[in-house]
């Protein structure tokens, strides 16, 4: 597994200004995992959301964003991350055939019920040999959460499992499948040369779980106002302190064999 700490100060400060700390942490880990990957233009960002990830991951690159949520696309327009934005279902939306040089789906395809329809549509829009990058949860991602582990050590395994199931429901995870199953789906839909890396190690899971509770304020803000953070310009006052605290916490949490997410890189079969 790749080395994930310390957090990049620039990426964390940018995300922390606009997102709850738990989300900023996870997105920074994902950014660190994909930055070394070469993604030829134009890039298709599947499930683009508000566009902050694309702005930090591919600055200056021609990127198209697609999302089924029109409210998220309105926010993405404000980030100026995309040359083109499409509102539609990735399973059925019309995309230009063999147009894109690469594609990425950052924690989006696990929410799509018809996974193979989505993958086939993405494949038809990619040039032969173009890379596709997926970030998806592992089937055991909740096992290394701080609360799940604490309940397990107390002999309350059923409560720990219930906490994990609740989070899967909250985050609307349709697919919690292992790497071999992801590879079978990808190969059946026209992809090859799949490589899988595990990211978001135990320290990330612990910090994410602990930070979920204060981050509930951000989730409530988004429901009521459409924004995670009401006063983003004031967040810089605590950004460095929060980042240093997260780095210190992670350094004290031993890694485990399991991690929370897969980074899958494959290519469109010619």
PDB file of N, CA, C and O in Angstrom, residues 85-158:
ATOM      1  N   UNK A  85     -19.889  20.281 -19.073  1.00  0.00           N
ATOM      2  CA  UNK A  85     -20.610  19.590 -18.009  1.00  0.00           C
ATOM      3  C   UNK A  85     -21.875  18.964 -18.587  1.00  0.00           C
ATOM      4  O   UNK A  85     -22.579  19.591 -19.380  1.00  0.00           O
ATOM      5  N   UNK A  86     -22.151  17.723 -18.177  1.00  0.00           N
ATOM      6  CA  UNK A  86     -23.305  16.983 -18.673  1.00  0.00           C
ATOM      7  C   UNK A  86     -24.121  16.507 -17.479  1.00  0.00           C
ATOM      8  O   UNK A  86     -23.575  15.903 -16.550  1.00  0.00           O
ATOM      9  N   UNK A  87     -25.417  16.764 -17.513  1.00  0.00           N
ATOM     10  CA  UNK A  87     -26.315  16.238 -16.493  1.00  0.00           C
ATOM     11  C   UNK A  87     -27.004  15.007 -17.077  1.00  0.00           C
ATOM     12  O   UNK A  87     -27.744  15.109 -18.066  1.00  0.00           O
ATOM     13  N   UNK A  88     -26.740  13.841 -16.488  1.00  0.00           N
ATOM     14  CA  UNK A  88     -27.344  12.637 -17.030  1.00  0.00           C
ATOM     15  C   UNK A  88     -26.911  11.391 -16.293  1.00  0.00           C
ATOM     16  O   UNK A  88     -26.030  11.417 -15.430  1.00  0.00           O
ATOM     17  N   UNK A  89     -27.544  10.291 -16.658  1.00  0.00           N
ATOM     18  CA  UNK A  89     -27.259   8.975 -16.094  1.00  0.00           C
ATOM     19  C   UNK A  89     -26.134   8.334 -16.894  1.00  0.00           C
ATOM     20  O   UNK A  89     -26.253   8.176 -18.119  1.00  0.00           O
ATOM     21  N   UNK A  90     -25.054   7.958 -16.239  1.00  0.00           N
ATOM     22  CA  UNK A  90     -23.898   7.420 -16.947  1.00  0.00           C
ATOM     23  C   UNK A  90     -24.229   6.119 -17.675  1.00  0.00           C
ATOM     24  O   UNK A  90     -23.534   5.736 -18.618  1.00  0.00           O
ATOM     25  N   UNK A  91     -25.301   5.461 -17.302  1.00  0.00           N
ATOM     26  CA  UNK A  91     -25.690   4.216 -17.974  1.00  0.00           C
ATOM     27  C   UNK A  91     -26.285   4.469 -19.356  1.00  0.00           C
ATOM     28  O   UNK A  91     -26.188   3.610 -20.243  1.00  0.00           O
ATOM     29  N   UNK A  92     -26.912   5.626 -19.536  1.00  0.00           N
ATOM     30  CA  UNK A  92     -27.687   5.852 -20.760  1.00  0.00           C
ATOM     31  C   UNK A  92     -27.338   7.129 -21.504  1.00  0.00           C
ATOM     32  O   UNK A  92     -27.776   7.316 -22.640  1.00  0.00           O
ATOM     33  N   UNK A  93     -26.578   8.024 -20.900  1.00  0.00           N
ATOM     34  CA  UNK A  93     -26.305   9.312 -21.530  1.00  0.00           C
ATOM     35  C   UNK A  93     -25.498   9.128 -22.814  1.00  0.00           C
ATOM     36  O   UNK A  93     -24.663   8.225 -22.923  1.00  0.00           O
ATOM     37  N   UNK A  94     -25.779   9.967 -23.803  1.00  0.00           N
ATOM     38  CA  UNK A  94     -25.032   9.923 -25.064  1.00  0.00           C
ATOM     39  C   UNK A  94     -23.697  10.641 -24.896  1.00  0.00           C
ATOM     40  O   UNK A  94     -23.652  11.834 -24.572  1.00  0.00           O
ATOM     41  N   UNK A  95     -22.612   9.910 -25.124  1.00  0.00           N
ATOM     42  CA  UNK A  95     -21.267  10.469 -25.072  1.00  0.00           C
ATOM     43  C   UNK A  95     -20.611  10.292 -26.437  1.00  0.00           C
ATOM     44  O   UNK A  95     -20.902   9.323 -27.144  1.00  0.00           O
ATOM     45  N   UNK A  96     -19.740  11.196 -26.837  1.00  0.00           N
ATOM     46  CA  UNK A  96     -19.083  11.050 -28.142  1.00  0.00           C
ATOM     47  C   UNK A  96     -18.249   9.771 -28.192  1.00  0.00           C
ATOM     48  O   UNK A  96     -17.446   9.521 -27.290  1.00  0.00           O
ATOM     49  N   UNK A  97     -18.425   8.946 -29.215  1.00  0.00           N
ATOM     50  CA  UNK A  97     -17.715   7.658 -29.264  1.00  0.00           C
ATOM     51  C   UNK A  97     -16.212   7.827 -29.482  1.00  0.00           C
ATOM     52  O   UNK A  97     -15.776   8.664 -30.271  1.00  0.00           O
ATOM     53  N   UNK A  98     -15.438   7.027 -28.738  1.00  0.00           N
ATOM     54  CA  UNK A  98     -13.977   6.986 -28.847  1.00  0.00           C
ATOM     55  C   UNK A  98     -13.369   8.392 -28.864  1.00  0.00           C
ATOM     56  O   UNK A  98     -12.482   8.703 -29.653  1.00  0.00           O
ATOM     57  N   UNK A  99     -13.835   9.211 -27.950  1.00  0.00           N
ATOM     58  CA  UNK A  99     -13.425  10.618 -27.905  1.00  0.00           C
ATOM     59  C   UNK A  99     -12.428  10.908 -26.790  1.00  0.00           C
ATOM     60  O   UNK A  99     -11.482  11.684 -26.965  1.00  0.00           O
ATOM     61  N   UNK A 100     -12.605  10.277 -25.639  1.00  0.00           N
ATOM     62  CA  UNK A 100     -11.831  10.649 -24.458  1.00  0.00           C
ATOM     63  C   UNK A 100     -10.506   9.900 -24.388  1.00  0.00           C
ATOM     64  O   UNK A 100     -10.423   8.712 -24.693  1.00  0.00           O
ATOM     65  N   UNK A 101      -9.479  10.629 -23.944  1.00  0.00           N
ATOM     66  CA  UNK A 101      -8.164  10.022 -23.780  1.00  0.00           C
ATOM     67  C   UNK A 101      -8.015   9.269 -22.482  1.00  0.00           C
ATOM     68  O   UNK A 101      -7.102   8.455 -22.328  1.00  0.00           O
ATOM     69  N   UNK A 102      -8.918   9.525 -21.523  1.00  0.00           N
ATOM     70  CA  UNK A 102      -8.896   8.830 -20.236  1.00  0.00           C
ATOM     71  C   UNK A 102     -10.193   9.137 -19.499  1.00  0.00           C
ATOM     72  O   UNK A 102     -10.951  10.036 -19.883  1.00  0.00           O
ATOM     73  N   UNK A 103     -10.438   8.385 -18.426  1.00  0.00           N
ATOM     74  CA  UNK A 103     -11.624   8.617 -17.596  1.00  0.00           C
ATOM     75  C   UNK A 103     -11.296   8.262 -16.155  1.00  0.00           C
ATOM     76  O   UNK A 103     -10.432   7.420 -15.886  1.00  0.00           O
ATOM     77  N   UNK A 104     -12.001   8.917 -15.241  1.00  0.00           N
ATOM     78  CA  UNK A 104     -11.848   8.615 -13.817  1.00  0.00           C
ATOM     79  C   UNK A 104     -13.223   8.621 -13.175  1.00  0.00           C
ATOM     80  O   UNK A 104     -14.093   9.422 -13.540  1.00  0.00           O
ATOM     81  N   UNK A 105     -13.435   7.700 -12.246  1.00  0.00           N
ATOM     82  CA  UNK A 105     -14.663   7.653 -11.449  1.00  0.00           C
ATOM     83  C   UNK A 105     -14.237   7.600  -9.986  1.00  0.00           C
ATOM     84  O   UNK A 105     -13.833   6.549  -9.485  1.00  0.00           O
ATOM     85  N   UNK A 106     -14.287   8.743  -9.333  1.00  0.00           N
ATOM     86  CA  UNK A 106     -13.842   8.861  -7.946  1.00  0.00           C
ATOM     87  C   UNK A 106     -15.017   8.608  -7.011  1.00  0.00           C
ATOM     88  O   UNK A 106     -15.837   9.487  -6.769  1.00  0.00           O
ATOM     89  N   UNK A 107     -15.106   7.377  -6.511  1.00  0.00           N
ATOM     90  CA  UNK A 107     -16.157   6.995  -5.567  1.00  0.00           C
ATOM     91  C   UNK A 107     -17.540   7.350  -6.102  1.00  0.00           C
ATOM     92  O   UNK A 107     -18.336   8.018  -5.433  1.00  0.00           O
ATOM     93  N   UNK A 108     -17.811   6.895  -7.329  1.00  0.00           N
ATOM     94  CA  UNK A 108     -19.119   7.150  -7.937  1.00  0.00           C
ATOM     95  C   UNK A 108     -19.787   5.876  -8.449  1.00  0.00           C
ATOM     96  O   UNK A 108     -20.996   5.703  -8.286  1.00  0.00           O
ATOM     97  N   UNK A 109     -19.034   4.962  -9.045  1.00  0.00           N
ATOM     98  CA  UNK A 109     -19.667   3.800  -9.671  1.00  0.00           C
ATOM     99  C   UNK A 109     -20.252   2.820  -8.658  1.00  0.00           C
ATOM    100  O   UNK A 109     -21.136   2.029  -9.010  1.00  0.00           O
ATOM    101  N   UNK A 110     -19.803   2.867  -7.412  1.00  0.00           N
ATOM    102  CA  UNK A 110     -20.402   1.978  -6.410  1.00  0.00           C
ATOM    103  C   UNK A 110     -21.845   2.364  -6.095  1.00  0.00           C
ATOM    104  O   UNK A 110     -22.574   1.601  -5.457  1.00  0.00           O
ATOM    105  N   UNK A 111     -22.277   3.543  -6.566  1.00  0.00           N
ATOM    106  CA  UNK A 111     -23.652   3.992  -6.342  1.00  0.00           C
ATOM    107  C   UNK A 111     -24.583   3.648  -7.508  1.00  0.00           C
ATOM    108  O   UNK A 111     -25.795   3.873  -7.398  1.00  0.00           O
ATOM    109  N   UNK A 112     -24.045   3.138  -8.601  1.00  0.00           N
ATOM    110  CA  UNK A 112     -24.824   2.921  -9.827  1.00  0.00           C
ATOM    111  C   UNK A 112     -25.376   1.497  -9.831  1.00  0.00           C
ATOM    112  O   UNK A 112     -24.604   0.535  -9.856  1.00  0.00           O
ATOM    113  N   UNK A 113     -26.696   1.321  -9.820  1.00  0.00           N
ATOM    114  CA  UNK A 113     -27.254  -0.040  -9.773  1.00  0.00           C
ATOM    115  C   UNK A 113     -26.820  -0.916 -10.948  1.00  0.00           C
ATOM    116  O   UNK A 113     -26.406  -2.061 -10.749  1.00  0.00           O
ATOM    117  N   UNK A 114     -26.908  -0.400 -12.179  1.00  0.00           N
ATOM    118  CA  UNK A 114     -26.538  -1.192 -13.358  1.00  0.00           C
ATOM    119  C   UNK A 114     -25.081  -0.906 -13.702  1.00  0.00           C
ATOM    120  O   UNK A 114     -24.763  -0.120 -14.595  1.00  0.00           O
ATOM    121  N   UNK A 115     -24.197  -1.578 -12.989  1.00  0.00           N
ATOM    122  CA  UNK A 115     -22.772  -1.296 -13.100  1.00  0.00           C
ATOM    123  C   UNK A 115     -22.242  -1.569 -14.502  1.00  0.00           C
ATOM    124  O   UNK A 115     -21.479  -0.774 -15.061  1.00  0.00           O
ATOM    125  N   UNK A 116     -22.639  -2.687 -15.091  1.00  0.00           N
ATOM    126  CA  UNK A 116     -22.096  -3.033 -16.408  1.00  0.00           C
ATOM    127  C   UNK A 116     -22.580  -2.084 -17.494  1.00  0.00           C
ATOM    128  O   UNK A 116     -21.832  -1.778 -18.432  1.00  0.00           O
ATOM    129  N   UNK A 117     -23.798  -1.590 -17.387  1.00  0.00           N
ATOM    130  CA  UNK A 117     -24.274  -0.605 -18.362  1.00  0.00           C
ATOM    131  C   UNK A 117     -23.423   0.660 -18.289  1.00  0.00           C
ATOM    132  O   UNK A 117     -23.074   1.254 -19.317  1.00  0.00           O
ATOM    133  N   UNK A 118     -23.079   1.068 -17.064  1.00  0.00           N
ATOM    134  CA  UNK A 118     -22.235   2.248 -16.890  1.00  0.00           C
ATOM    135  C   UNK A 118     -20.844   2.017 -17.480  1.00  0.00           C
ATOM    136  O   UNK A 118     -20.306   2.869 -18.206  1.00  0.00           O
ATOM    137  N   UNK A 119     -20.253   0.871 -17.190  1.00  0.00           N
ATOM    138  CA  UNK A 119     -18.907   0.579 -17.687  1.00  0.00           C
ATOM    139  C   UNK A 119     -18.884   0.476 -19.208  1.00  0.00           C
ATOM    140  O   UNK A 119     -17.942   0.948 -19.859  1.00  0.00           O
ATOM    141  N   UNK A 120     -19.903  -0.132 -19.795  1.00  0.00           N
ATOM    142  CA  UNK A 120     -19.945  -0.242 -21.263  1.00  0.00           C
ATOM    143  C   UNK A 120     -20.070   1.137 -21.905  1.00  0.00           C
ATOM    144  O   UNK A 120     -19.458   1.405 -22.952  1.00  0.00           O
ATOM    145  N   UNK A 121     -20.855   2.010 -21.300  1.00  0.00           N
ATOM    146  CA  UNK A 121     -21.020   3.345 -21.865  1.00  0.00           C
ATOM    147  C   UNK A 121     -19.716   4.134 -21.781  1.00  0.00           C
ATOM    148  O   UNK A 121     -19.338   4.845 -22.723  1.00  0.00           O
ATOM    149  N   UNK A 122     -19.016   4.003 -20.663  1.00  0.00           N
ATOM    150  CA  UNK A 122     -17.715   4.670 -20.530  1.00  0.00           C
ATOM    151  C   UNK A 122     -16.729   4.096 -21.539  1.00  0.00           C
ATOM    152  O   UNK A 122     -15.995   4.842 -22.203  1.00  0.00           O
ATOM    153  N   UNK A 123     -16.726   2.771 -21.680  1.00  0.00           N
ATOM    154  CA  UNK A 123     -15.795   2.142 -22.633  1.00  0.00           C
ATOM    155  C   UNK A 123     -16.036   2.635 -24.055  1.00  0.00           C
ATOM    156  O   UNK A 123     -15.081   2.911 -24.798  1.00  0.00           O
ATOM    157  N   UNK A 124     -17.285   2.791 -24.457  1.00  0.00           N
ATOM    158  CA  UNK A 124     -17.579   3.224 -25.824  1.00  0.00           C
ATOM    159  C   UNK A 124     -17.122   4.658 -26.074  1.00  0.00           C
ATOM    160  O   UNK A 124     -16.873   5.042 -27.222  1.00  0.00           O
ATOM    161  N   UNK A 125     -16.991   5.440 -25.002  1.00  0.00           N
ATOM    162  CA  UNK A 125     -16.574   6.834 -25.150  1.00  0.00           C
ATOM    163  C   UNK A 125     -15.062   7.005 -25.099  1.00  0.00           C
ATOM    164  O   UNK A 125     -14.552   8.092 -25.385  1.00  0.00           O
ATOM    165  N   UNK A 126     -14.329   5.941 -24.739  1.00  0.00           N
ATOM    166  CA  UNK A 126     -12.876   6.023 -24.618  1.00  0.00           C
ATOM    167  C   UNK A 126     -12.178   5.588 -25.900  1.00  0.00           C
ATOM    168  O   UNK A 126     -12.632   4.671 -26.593  1.00  0.00           O
ATOM    169  N   UNK A 127     -11.057   6.221 -26.172  1.00  0.00           N
ATOM    170  CA  UNK A 127     -10.209   5.770 -27.264  1.00  0.00           C
ATOM    171  C   UNK A 127      -9.594   4.413 -26.905  1.00  0.00           C
ATOM    172  O   UNK A 127      -9.394   4.119 -25.719  1.00  0.00           O
ATOM    173  N   UNK A 128      -9.288   3.577 -27.887  1.00  0.00           N
ATOM    174  CA  UNK A 128      -8.626   2.298 -27.581  1.00  0.00           C
ATOM    175  C   UNK A 128      -7.320   2.531 -26.814  1.00  0.00           C
ATOM    176  O   UNK A 128      -6.525   3.399 -27.173  1.00  0.00           O
ATOM    177  N   UNK A 129      -7.138   1.775 -25.753  1.00  0.00           N
ATOM    178  CA  UNK A 129      -5.939   1.909 -24.935  1.00  0.00           C
ATOM    179  C   UNK A 129      -6.006   2.998 -23.890  1.00  0.00           C
ATOM    180  O   UNK A 129      -5.070   3.150 -23.092  1.00  0.00           O
ATOM    181  N   UNK A 130      -7.093   3.767 -23.858  1.00  0.00           N
ATOM    182  CA  UNK A 130      -7.216   4.861 -22.894  1.00  0.00           C
ATOM    183  C   UNK A 130      -7.373   4.312 -21.475  1.00  0.00           C
ATOM    184  O   UNK A 130      -8.090   3.337 -21.258  1.00  0.00           O
ATOM    185  N   UNK A 131      -6.722   4.930 -20.489  1.00  0.00           N
ATOM    186  CA  UNK A 131      -6.849   4.444 -19.111  1.00  0.00           C
ATOM    187  C   UNK A 131      -8.164   4.855 -18.459  1.00  0.00           C
ATOM    188  O   UNK A 131      -8.694   5.938 -18.716  1.00  0.00           O
ATOM    189  N   UNK A 132      -8.673   3.966 -17.625  1.00  0.00           N
ATOM    190  CA  UNK A 132      -9.808   4.243 -16.749  1.00  0.00           C
ATOM    191  C   UNK A 132      -9.333   4.044 -15.317  1.00  0.00           C
ATOM    192  O   UNK A 132      -8.738   3.015 -14.991  1.00  0.00           O
ATOM    193  N   UNK A 133      -9.595   5.029 -14.465  1.00  0.00           N
ATOM    194  CA  UNK A 133      -9.199   4.977 -13.058  1.00  0.00           C
ATOM    195  C   UNK A 133     -10.457   4.954 -12.201  1.00  0.00           C
ATOM    196  O   UNK A 133     -11.339   5.805 -12.358  1.00  0.00           O
ATOM    197  N   UNK A 134     -10.538   3.973 -11.319  1.00  0.00           N
ATOM    198  CA  UNK A 134     -11.659   3.869 -10.385  1.00  0.00           C
ATOM    199  C   UNK A 134     -11.148   3.960  -8.952  1.00  0.00           C
ATOM    200  O   UNK A 134     -10.110   3.387  -8.620  1.00  0.00           O
ATOM    201  N   UNK A 135     -11.894   4.671  -8.115  1.00  0.00           N
ATOM    202  CA  UNK A 135     -11.708   4.599  -6.666  1.00  0.00           C
ATOM    203  C   UNK A 135     -13.039   4.142  -6.096  1.00  0.00           C
ATOM    204  O   UNK A 135     -14.071   4.790  -6.302  1.00  0.00           O
ATOM    205  N   UNK A 136     -13.019   3.003  -5.404  1.00  0.00           N
ATOM    206  CA  UNK A 136     -14.251   2.385  -4.901  1.00  0.00           C
ATOM    207  C   UNK A 136     -13.985   1.797  -3.515  1.00  0.00           C
ATOM    208  O   UNK A 136     -12.847   1.453  -3.187  1.00  0.00           O
ATOM    209  N   UNK A 137     -15.024   1.667  -2.686  1.00  0.00           N
ATOM    210  CA  UNK A 137     -14.817   1.086  -1.354  1.00  0.00           C
ATOM    211  C   UNK A 137     -14.568  -0.414  -1.428  1.00  0.00           C
ATOM    212  O   UNK A 137     -15.115  -1.107  -2.291  1.00  0.00           O
ATOM    213  N   UNK A 138     -13.746  -0.906  -0.527  1.00  0.00           N
ATOM    214  CA  UNK A 138     -13.572  -2.350  -0.395  1.00  0.00           C
ATOM    215  C   UNK A 138     -14.798  -2.922   0.327  1.00  0.00           C
ATOM    216  O   UNK A 138     -15.525  -2.189   1.010  1.00  0.00           O
ATOM    217  N   UNK A 139     -15.040  -4.226   0.207  1.00  0.00           N
ATOM    218  CA  UNK A 139     -16.208  -4.800   0.896  1.00  0.00           C
ATOM    219  C   UNK A 139     -16.084  -4.772   2.416  1.00  0.00           C
ATOM    220  O   UNK A 139     -17.086  -4.918   3.120  1.00  0.00           O
ATOM    221  N   UNK A 140     -14.869  -4.570   2.918  1.00  0.00           N
ATOM    222  CA  UNK A 140     -14.653  -4.575   4.371  1.00  0.00           C
ATOM    223  C   UNK A 140     -14.248  -3.196   4.890  1.00  0.00           C
ATOM    224  O   UNK A 140     -13.622  -3.097   5.942  1.00  0.00           O
ATOM    225  N   UNK A 141     -14.636  -2.142   4.181  1.00  0.00           N
ATOM    226  CA  UNK A 141     -14.123  -0.812   4.528  1.00  0.00           C
ATOM    227  C   UNK A 141     -14.526  -0.364   5.929  1.00  0.00           C
ATOM    228  O   UNK A 141     -13.818   0.422   6.565  1.00  0.00           O
ATOM    229  N   UNK A 142     -15.631  -0.871   6.454  1.00  0.00           N
ATOM    230  CA  UNK A 142     -16.078  -0.427   7.780  1.00  0.00           C
ATOM    231  C   UNK A 142     -15.394  -1.170   8.926  1.00  0.00           C
ATOM    232  O   UNK A 142     -15.532  -0.769  10.084  1.00  0.00           O
ATOM    233  N   UNK A 143     -14.643  -2.227   8.634  1.00  0.00           N
ATOM    234  CA  UNK A 143     -14.043  -3.018   9.711  1.00  0.00           C
ATOM    235  C   UNK A 143     -12.967  -2.254  10.474  1.00  0.00           C
ATOM    236  O   UNK A 143     -12.707  -2.554  11.641  1.00  0.00           O
ATOM    237  N   UNK A 144     -12.308  -1.297   9.807  1.00  0.00           N
ATOM    238  CA  UNK A 144     -11.206  -0.576  10.442  1.00  0.00           C
ATOM    239  C   UNK A 144     -11.605   0.802  10.943  1.00  0.00           C
ATOM    240  O   UNK A 144     -10.743   1.616  11.267  1.00  0.00           O
ATOM    241  N   UNK A 145     -12.891   1.074  11.025  1.00  0.00           N
ATOM    242  CA  UNK A 145     -13.341   2.316  11.632  1.00  0.00           C
ATOM    243  C   UNK A 145     -13.111   2.258  13.140  1.00  0.00           C
ATOM    244  O   UNK A 145     -13.169   1.190  13.752  1.00  0.00           O
ATOM    245  N   UNK A 146     -12.855   3.403  13.741  1.00  0.00           N
ATOM    246  CA  UNK A 146     -12.526   3.439  15.167  1.00  0.00           C
ATOM    247  C   UNK A 146     -13.655   2.868  16.020  1.00  0.00           C
ATOM    248  O   UNK A 146     -13.418   2.062  16.934  1.00  0.00           O
ATOM    249  N   UNK A 147     -14.894   3.260  15.736  1.00  0.00           N
ATOM    250  CA  UNK A 147     -16.019   2.787  16.543  1.00  0.00           C
ATOM    251  C   UNK A 147     -16.257   1.296  16.337  1.00  0.00           C
ATOM    252  O   UNK A 147     -16.535   0.563  17.296  1.00  0.00           O
ATOM    253  N   UNK A 148     -16.131   0.828  15.101  1.00  0.00           N
ATOM    254  CA  UNK A 148     -16.318  -0.598  14.827  1.00  0.00           C
ATOM    255  C   UNK A 148     -15.304  -1.433  15.594  1.00  0.00           C
ATOM    256  O   UNK A 148     -15.647  -2.458  16.202  1.00  0.00           O
ATOM    257  N   UNK A 149     -14.043  -1.004  15.581  1.00  0.00           N
ATOM    258  CA  UNK A 149     -13.009  -1.756  16.300  1.00  0.00           C
ATOM    259  C   UNK A 149     -13.243  -1.711  17.808  1.00  0.00           C
ATOM    260  O   UNK A 149     -13.069  -2.721  18.505  1.00  0.00           O
ATOM    261  N   UNK A 150     -13.639  -0.547  18.331  1.00  0.00           N
ATOM    262  CA  UNK A 150     -13.875  -0.424  19.770  1.00  0.00           C
ATOM    263  C   UNK A 150     -15.025  -1.324  20.213  1.00  0.00           C
ATOM    264  O   UNK A 150     -14.943  -2.002  21.248  1.00  0.00           O
ATOM    265  N   UNK A 151     -16.099  -1.348  19.436  1.00  0.00           N
ATOM    266  CA  UNK A 151     -17.234  -2.208  19.775  1.00  0.00           C
ATOM    267  C   UNK A 151     -16.851  -3.681  19.684  1.00  0.00           C
ATOM    268  O   UNK A 151     -17.282  -4.498  20.504  1.00  0.00           O
ATOM    269  N   UNK A 152     -16.032  -4.020  18.686  1.00  0.00           N
ATOM    270  CA  UNK A 152     -15.590  -5.402  18.557  1.00  0.00           C
ATOM    271  C   UNK A 152     -14.754  -5.849  19.742  1.00  0.00           C
ATOM    272  O   UNK A 152     -14.920  -6.965  20.259  1.00  0.00           O
ATOM    273  N   UNK A 153     -13.849  -4.982  20.204  1.00  0.00           N
ATOM    274  CA  UNK A 153     -13.010  -5.326  21.356  1.00  0.00           C
ATOM    275  C   UNK A 153     -13.835  -5.472  22.628  1.00  0.00           C
ATOM    276  O   UNK A 153     -13.455  -6.201  23.551  1.00  0.00           O
ATOM    277  N   UNK A 154     -14.972  -4.773  22.666  1.00  0.00           N
ATOM    278  CA  UNK A 154     -15.862  -4.882  23.825  1.00  0.00           C
ATOM    279  C   UNK A 154     -16.816  -6.069  23.700  1.00  0.00           C
ATOM    280  O   UNK A 154     -17.668  -6.276  24.571  1.00  0.00           O
ATOM    281  N   UNK A 155     -16.666  -6.842  22.631  1.00  0.00           N
ATOM    282  CA  UNK A 155     -17.535  -7.989  22.418  1.00  0.00           C
ATOM    283  C   UNK A 155     -18.872  -7.649  21.800  1.00  0.00           C
ATOM    284  O   UNK A 155     -19.758  -8.504  21.706  1.00  0.00           O
ATOM    285  N   UNK A 156     -19.033  -6.410  21.352  1.00  0.00           N
ATOM    286  CA  UNK A 156     -20.308  -5.957  20.782  1.00  0.00           C
ATOM    287  C   UNK A 156     -20.222  -5.957  19.254  1.00  0.00           C
ATOM    288  O   UNK A 156     -20.405  -4.936  18.590  1.00  0.00           O
ATOM    289  N   UNK A 157     -19.940  -7.125  18.698  1.00  0.00           N
ATOM    290  CA  UNK A 157     -19.717  -7.221  17.254  1.00  0.00           C
ATOM    291  C   UNK A 157     -20.967  -6.859  16.455  1.00  0.00           C
ATOM    292  O   UNK A 157     -20.874  -6.257  15.386  1.00  0.00           O
ATOM    293  N   UNK A 158     -22.134  -7.221  16.964  1.00  0.00           N
ATOM    294  CA  UNK A 158     -23.362  -6.925  16.225  1.00  0.00           C
ATOM    295  C   UNK A 158     -23.588  -5.422  16.120  1.00  0.00           C
ATOM    296  O   UNK A 158     -24.043  -4.919  15.082  1.00  0.00           O
TER     297      UNK A 158
END
